[in-house]
């Protein structure tokens, strides 16, 4: 399977899939919803994109069922939020574009569980293309892997400093750019001191795009040694809330410093790295931005949202399928509980030490999982808590709603 993405001279975008042996269909490696059905249009009317709701899979095939070796698709290069997935396109206001390569990963007939190599190329006349921190002119080819990465296509060249290789949208307001330039380096220094320095210089992409339907908001993420931040709609940048922006940044920088521990294999265990990133954002808010009461407020709110999300469906495995925010809210409550138990047992031990131990276990060959994480600290936790956290992501019979009701989160966090 070979994937070729192209930006044409008229600013339209296409993706072409080619296989050496004829197949009856191509399937996508990740399908959070049916957005491709709505936003992607086959260049040839003999082809169609369909969505199998039962197995949650989008695929491309010929309408007459005949086999094929190549199909070309017209893309919609505008920002659209996806559930627990990164947007395929994050436009810059100067016509630059950030692509999520993982959105284009596809397989012939079916994707095997161990499939993790995706030959991919991008062609974009008169543009810089930034892949793995290197600037290419007009075209580039590479092998994608894991969850993919963000690729920049545009006229701007990145700015390199001690902390980042960065591209910041000129339309972002001065106050927001000041936060980016001031807060992110401070956060990197803070987490480096607590969790060890990075052995690379990450890329930072901050972009903005207009909307014509009144939608507004922001999304951030980390992928393959990158931080990317996108704001969409005028209302998203009209008023900058310093506390929420700092938390937003701190959460994403925390993911970088989680290193191997952020690569959780089981999607139902995402509460571990998302909850930890939320907790670490709170610790950073207190220590770097002097927002000392913010973490306590967030934990109380998180427990309320966690319980609200579990009330109708008390099993966590089933509940997170339709509400991925539970990973953040329920995860924050759990990480806070873990940290409280650690500090209570040993005042020299905290979530930072625990995470470094987690990474060391992964480096020695253990999987990035809740079981590995708990293995390093279970002697500091009650057997009941360890058992419940294990069942949370594994048992379809476990009552997570009752479990999260047992926590008295008020004033339990400890600012580190």
PDB file of N, CA and C in Angstrom, residues 170-233:
ATOM      1  N   UNK A 170       0.511  33.916  12.574  1.00  0.00           N
ATOM      2  CA  UNK A 170       0.519  35.365  12.759  1.00  0.00           C
ATOM      3  C   UNK A 170      -0.818  35.946  13.173  1.00  0.00           C
ATOM      4  N   UNK A 171      -1.912  35.209  12.968  1.00  0.00           N
ATOM      5  CA  UNK A 171      -3.226  35.711  13.336  1.00  0.00           C
ATOM      6  C   UNK A 171      -3.546  35.520  14.819  1.00  0.00           C
ATOM      7  N   UNK A 172      -2.767  34.722  15.504  1.00  0.00           N
ATOM      8  CA  UNK A 172      -3.010  34.567  16.937  1.00  0.00           C
ATOM      9  C   UNK A 172      -2.753  35.900  17.625  1.00  0.00           C
ATOM     10  N   UNK A 173      -3.609  36.286  18.572  1.00  0.00           N
ATOM     11  CA  UNK A 173      -3.462  37.594  19.209  1.00  0.00           C
ATOM     12  C   UNK A 173      -2.166  37.700  20.005  1.00  0.00           C
ATOM     13  N   UNK A 174      -1.634  38.921  20.162  1.00  0.00           N
ATOM     14  CA  UNK A 174      -0.361  39.112  20.873  1.00  0.00           C
ATOM     15  C   UNK A 174      -0.345  38.491  22.264  1.00  0.00           C
ATOM     16  N   UNK A 175      -1.474  38.594  22.997  1.00  0.00           N
ATOM     17  CA  UNK A 175      -1.487  38.027  24.356  1.00  0.00           C
ATOM     18  C   UNK A 175      -1.300  36.516  24.320  1.00  0.00           C
ATOM     19  N   UNK A 176      -1.899  35.864  23.321  1.00  0.00           N
ATOM     20  CA  UNK A 176      -1.760  34.419  23.209  1.00  0.00           C
ATOM     21  C   UNK A 176      -0.348  34.040  22.780  1.00  0.00           C
ATOM     22  N   UNK A 177       0.218  34.791  21.848  1.00  0.00           N
ATOM     23  CA  UNK A 177       1.591  34.524  21.430  1.00  0.00           C
ATOM     24  C   UNK A 177       2.577  34.737  22.581  1.00  0.00           C
ATOM     25  N   UNK A 178       2.279  35.734  23.426  1.00  0.00           N
ATOM     26  CA  UNK A 178       3.132  35.973  24.594  1.00  0.00           C
ATOM     27  C   UNK A 178       3.074  34.794  25.553  1.00  0.00           C
ATOM     28  N   UNK A 179       1.869  34.230  25.721  1.00  0.00           N
ATOM     29  CA  UNK A 179       1.733  33.034  26.566  1.00  0.00           C
ATOM     30  C   UNK A 179       2.553  31.881  25.991  1.00  0.00           C
ATOM     31  N   UNK A 180       2.474  31.688  24.678  1.00  0.00           N
ATOM     32  CA  UNK A 180       3.219  30.608  24.038  1.00  0.00           C
ATOM     33  C   UNK A 180       4.721  30.802  24.239  1.00  0.00           C
ATOM     34  N   UNK A 181       5.190  32.017  24.002  1.00  0.00           N
ATOM     35  CA  UNK A 181       6.623  32.293  24.070  1.00  0.00           C
ATOM     36  C   UNK A 181       7.157  32.302  25.500  1.00  0.00           C
ATOM     37  N   UNK A 182       6.284  32.646  26.470  1.00  0.00           N
ATOM     38  CA  UNK A 182       6.727  32.743  27.866  1.00  0.00           C
ATOM     39  C   UNK A 182       6.457  31.458  28.653  1.00  0.00           C
ATOM     40  N   UNK A 183       5.237  30.927  28.533  1.00  0.00           N
ATOM     41  CA  UNK A 183       4.835  29.804  29.380  1.00  0.00           C
ATOM     42  C   UNK A 183       5.466  28.474  28.979  1.00  0.00           C
ATOM     43  N   UNK A 184       5.513  28.195  27.684  1.00  0.00           N
ATOM     44  CA  UNK A 184       6.004  26.885  27.254  1.00  0.00           C
ATOM     45  C   UNK A 184       7.459  26.627  27.650  1.00  0.00           C
ATOM     46  N   UNK A 185       8.381  27.584  27.465  1.00  0.00           N
ATOM     47  CA  UNK A 185       9.750  27.332  27.941  1.00  0.00           C
ATOM     48  C   UNK A 185       9.827  27.111  29.454  1.00  0.00           C
ATOM     49  N   UNK A 186       9.047  27.878  30.225  1.00  0.00           N
ATOM     50  CA  UNK A 186       9.044  27.693  31.680  1.00  0.00           C
ATOM     51  C   UNK A 186       8.539  26.300  32.051  1.00  0.00           C
ATOM     52  N   UNK A 187       7.503  25.844  31.340  1.00  0.00           N
ATOM     53  CA  UNK A 187       6.954  24.520  31.613  1.00  0.00           C
ATOM     54  C   UNK A 187       7.958  23.429  31.261  1.00  0.00           C
ATOM     55  N   UNK A 188       8.658  23.598  30.169  1.00  0.00           N
ATOM     56  CA  UNK A 188       9.669  22.611  29.795  1.00  0.00           C
ATOM     57  C   UNK A 188      10.779  22.549  30.838  1.00  0.00           C
ATOM     58  N   UNK A 189      11.203  23.690  31.335  1.00  0.00           N
ATOM     59  CA  UNK A 189      12.237  23.707  32.376  1.00  0.00           C
ATOM     60  C   UNK A 189      11.738  23.036  33.652  1.00  0.00           C
ATOM     61  N   UNK A 190      10.478  23.290  34.008  1.00  0.00           N
ATOM     62  CA  UNK A 190       9.912  22.701  35.229  1.00  0.00           C
ATOM     63  C   UNK A 190       9.854  21.183  35.124  1.00  0.00           C
ATOM     64  N   UNK A 191       9.304  20.672  34.032  1.00  0.00           N
ATOM     65  CA  UNK A 191       9.162  19.223  33.882  1.00  0.00           C
ATOM     66  C   UNK A 191      10.512  18.546  33.668  1.00  0.00           C
ATOM     67  N   UNK A 192      11.444  19.233  33.029  1.00  0.00           N
ATOM     68  CA  UNK A 192      12.783  18.662  32.863  1.00  0.00           C
ATOM     69  C   UNK A 192      13.437  18.448  34.216  1.00  0.00           C
ATOM     70  N   UNK A 193      13.245  19.404  35.122  1.00  0.00           N
ATOM     71  CA  UNK A 193      13.803  19.291  36.468  1.00  0.00           C
ATOM     72  C   UNK A 193      13.175  18.140  37.240  1.00  0.00           C
ATOM     73  N   UNK A 194      11.879  17.905  37.021  1.00  0.00           N
ATOM     74  CA  UNK A 194      11.151  16.870  37.762  1.00  0.00           C
ATOM     75  C   UNK A 194      11.248  15.480  37.133  1.00  0.00           C
ATOM     76  N   UNK A 195      11.340  15.421  35.785  1.00  0.00           N
ATOM     77  CA  UNK A 195      11.199  14.140  35.096  1.00  0.00           C
ATOM     78  C   UNK A 195      12.357  13.820  34.160  1.00  0.00           C
ATOM     79  N   UNK A 196      13.373  14.689  34.128  1.00  0.00           N
ATOM     80  CA  UNK A 196      14.514  14.441  33.256  1.00  0.00           C
ATOM     81  C   UNK A 196      14.371  15.157  31.925  1.00  0.00           C
ATOM     82  N   UNK A 197      15.478  15.600  31.361  1.00  0.00           N
ATOM     83  CA  UNK A 197      15.443  16.353  30.115  1.00  0.00           C
ATOM     84  C   UNK A 197      15.083  15.441  28.935  1.00  0.00           C
ATOM     85  N   UNK A 198      14.587  16.065  27.871  1.00  0.00           N
ATOM     86  CA  UNK A 198      14.305  15.341  26.639  1.00  0.00           C
ATOM     87  C   UNK A 198      15.603  15.193  25.848  1.00  0.00           C
ATOM     88  N   UNK A 199      15.711  14.113  25.078  1.00  0.00           N
ATOM     89  CA  UNK A 199      16.913  13.918  24.270  1.00  0.00           C
ATOM     90  C   UNK A 199      16.715  14.418  22.847  1.00  0.00           C
ATOM     91  N   UNK A 200      15.751  15.311  22.661  1.00  0.00           N
ATOM     92  CA  UNK A 200      15.485  15.914  21.366  1.00  0.00           C
ATOM     93  C   UNK A 200      14.861  17.288  21.593  1.00  0.00           C
ATOM     94  N   UNK A 201      14.804  18.078  20.540  1.00  0.00           N
ATOM     95  CA  UNK A 201      14.131  19.368  20.621  1.00  0.00           C
ATOM     96  C   UNK A 201      12.788  19.245  19.902  1.00  0.00           C
ATOM     97  N   UNK A 202      11.669  19.333  20.624  1.00  0.00           N
ATOM     98  CA  UNK A 202      10.368  19.110  19.997  1.00  0.00           C
ATOM     99  C   UNK A 202       9.965  20.226  19.038  1.00  0.00           C
ATOM    100  N   UNK A 203       9.070  19.883  18.126  1.00  0.00           N
ATOM    101  CA  UNK A 203       8.482  20.870  17.220  1.00  0.00           C
ATOM    102  C   UNK A 203       7.219  21.421  17.862  1.00  0.00           C
ATOM    103  N   UNK A 204       6.965  22.698  17.661  1.00  0.00           N
ATOM    104  CA  UNK A 204       5.764  23.355  18.172  1.00  0.00           C
ATOM    105  C   UNK A 204       5.027  24.011  17.010  1.00  0.00           C
ATOM    106  N   UNK A 205       3.763  23.636  16.833  1.00  0.00           N
ATOM    107  CA  UNK A 205       2.922  24.238  15.808  1.00  0.00           C
ATOM    108  C   UNK A 205       1.708  24.867  16.492  1.00  0.00           C
ATOM    109  N   UNK A 206       1.495  26.149  16.264  1.00  0.00           N
ATOM    110  CA  UNK A 206       0.334  26.858  16.814  1.00  0.00           C
ATOM    111  C   UNK A 206      -0.375  27.554  15.667  1.00  0.00           C
ATOM    112  N   UNK A 207      -1.625  27.150  15.398  1.00  0.00           N
ATOM    113  CA  UNK A 207      -2.323  27.633  14.208  1.00  0.00           C
ATOM    114  C   UNK A 207      -3.708  28.171  14.548  1.00  0.00           C
ATOM    115  N   UNK A 208      -4.280  28.898  13.574  1.00  0.00           N
ATOM    116  CA  UNK A 208      -5.624  29.459  13.731  1.00  0.00           C
ATOM    117  C   UNK A 208      -6.359  29.422  12.395  1.00  0.00           C
ATOM    118  N   UNK A 209      -7.656  29.096  12.433  1.00  0.00           N
ATOM    119  CA  UNK A 209      -8.464  29.131  11.212  1.00  0.00           C
ATOM    120  C   UNK A 209      -9.829  29.726  11.509  1.00  0.00           C
ATOM    121  N   UNK A 210     -10.367  30.420  10.508  1.00  0.00           N
ATOM    122  CA  UNK A 210     -11.717  30.987  10.594  1.00  0.00           C
ATOM    123  C   UNK A 210     -12.752  29.870  10.471  1.00  0.00           C
ATOM    124  N   UNK A 211     -13.963  30.132  10.955  1.00  0.00           N
ATOM    125  CA  UNK A 211     -15.082  29.234  10.695  1.00  0.00           C
ATOM    126  C   UNK A 211     -16.229  30.071  10.141  1.00  0.00           C
ATOM    127  N   UNK A 212     -17.090  29.444   9.355  1.00  0.00           N
ATOM    128  CA  UNK A 212     -18.224  30.172   8.785  1.00  0.00           C
ATOM    129  C   UNK A 212     -19.569  29.705   9.336  1.00  0.00           C
ATOM    130  N   UNK A 213     -19.520  28.859  10.377  1.00  0.00           N
ATOM    131  CA  UNK A 213     -20.767  28.353  10.959  1.00  0.00           C
ATOM    132  C   UNK A 213     -20.898  28.667  12.447  1.00  0.00           C
ATOM    133  N   UNK A 214     -20.049  29.571  12.942  1.00  0.00           N
ATOM    134  CA  UNK A 214     -20.139  29.957  14.347  1.00  0.00           C
ATOM    135  C   UNK A 214     -19.384  29.067  15.314  1.00  0.00           C
ATOM    136  N   UNK A 215     -18.827  27.955  14.823  1.00  0.00           N
ATOM    137  CA  UNK A 215     -18.080  27.068  15.719  1.00  0.00           C
ATOM    138  C   UNK A 215     -16.799  27.757  16.198  1.00  0.00           C
ATOM    139  N   UNK A 216     -16.412  27.451  17.431  1.00  0.00           N
ATOM    140  CA  UNK A 216     -15.131  27.959  17.927  1.00  0.00           C
ATOM    141  C   UNK A 216     -14.634  27.048  19.038  1.00  0.00           C
ATOM    142  N   UNK A 217     -13.332  27.085  19.263  1.00  0.00           N
ATOM    143  CA  UNK A 217     -12.741  26.270  20.312  1.00  0.00           C
ATOM    144  C   UNK A 217     -11.261  26.073  20.053  1.00  0.00           C
ATOM    145  N   UNK A 218     -10.665  25.120  20.723  1.00  0.00           N
ATOM    146  CA  UNK A 218      -9.261  24.818  20.493  1.00  0.00           C
ATOM    147  C   UNK A 218      -8.988  23.355  20.772  1.00  0.00           C
ATOM    148  N   UNK A 219      -7.917  22.854  20.181  1.00  0.00           N
ATOM    149  CA  UNK A 219      -7.476  21.482  20.399  1.00  0.00           C
ATOM    150  C   UNK A 219      -5.961  21.469  20.492  1.00  0.00           C
ATOM    151  N   UNK A 220      -5.453  20.609  21.328  1.00  0.00           N
ATOM    152  CA  UNK A 220      -4.007  20.453  21.414  1.00  0.00           C
ATOM    153  C   UNK A 220      -3.660  18.985  21.483  1.00  0.00           C
ATOM    154  N   UNK A 221      -2.415  18.686  21.238  1.00  0.00           N
ATOM    155  CA  UNK A 221      -2.003  17.292  21.330  1.00  0.00           C
ATOM    156  C   UNK A 221      -0.500  17.159  21.217  1.00  0.00           C
ATOM    157  N   UNK A 222      -0.030  15.946  21.438  1.00  0.00           N
ATOM    158  CA  UNK A 222       1.383  15.623  21.250  1.00  0.00           C
ATOM    159  C   UNK A 222       1.461  14.367  20.402  1.00  0.00           C
ATOM    160  N   UNK A 223       2.350  14.383  19.442  1.00  0.00           N
ATOM    161  CA  UNK A 223       2.569  13.245  18.558  1.00  0.00           C
ATOM    162  C   UNK A 223       4.017  13.257  18.097  1.00  0.00           C
ATOM    163  N   UNK A 224       4.673  12.138  18.218  1.00  0.00           N
ATOM    164  CA  UNK A 224       5.991  11.978  17.611  1.00  0.00           C
ATOM    165  C   UNK A 224       6.900  13.192  17.833  1.00  0.00           C
ATOM    166  N   UNK A 225       7.161  13.510  19.104  1.00  0.00           N
ATOM    167  CA  UNK A 225       8.071  14.602  19.469  1.00  0.00           C
ATOM    168  C   UNK A 225       7.567  15.970  19.050  1.00  0.00           C
ATOM    169  N   UNK A 226       6.240  16.138  19.037  1.00  0.00           N
ATOM    170  CA  UNK A 226       5.640  17.391  18.603  1.00  0.00           C
ATOM    171  C   UNK A 226       4.566  17.841  19.584  1.00  0.00           C
ATOM    172  N   UNK A 227       4.416  19.153  19.704  1.00  0.00           N
ATOM    173  CA  UNK A 227       3.236  19.738  20.350  1.00  0.00           C
ATOM    174  C   UNK A 227       2.518  20.546  19.289  1.00  0.00           C
ATOM    175  N   UNK A 228       1.210  20.360  19.172  1.00  0.00           N
ATOM    176  CA  UNK A 228       0.464  21.180  18.223  1.00  0.00           C
ATOM    177  C   UNK A 228      -0.778  21.737  18.904  1.00  0.00           C
ATOM    178  N   UNK A 229      -1.069  22.985  18.614  1.00  0.00           N
ATOM    179  CA  UNK A 229      -2.153  23.732  19.238  1.00  0.00           C
ATOM    180  C   UNK A 229      -2.923  24.440  18.138  1.00  0.00           C
ATOM    181  N   UNK A 230      -4.239  24.263  18.124  1.00  0.00           N
ATOM    182  CA  UNK A 230      -5.037  24.895  17.074  1.00  0.00           C
ATOM    183  C   UNK A 230      -6.254  25.576  17.676  1.00  0.00           C
ATOM    184  N   UNK A 231      -6.472  26.828  17.260  1.00  0.00           N
ATOM    185  CA  UNK A 231      -7.665  27.574  17.652  1.00  0.00           C
ATOM    186  C   UNK A 231      -8.513  27.785  16.402  1.00  0.00           C
ATOM    187  N   UNK A 232      -9.829  27.644  16.542  1.00  0.00           N
ATOM    188  CA  UNK A 232     -10.705  27.870  15.385  1.00  0.00           C
ATOM    189  C   UNK A 232     -11.900  28.724  15.794  1.00  0.00           C
ATOM    190  N   UNK A 233     -12.235  29.685  14.927  1.00  0.00           N
ATOM    191  CA  UNK A 233     -13.331  30.610  15.203  1.00  0.00           C
ATOM    192  C   UNK A 233     -12.858  31.826  15.985  1.00  0.00           C
TER     193      UNK A 233
END
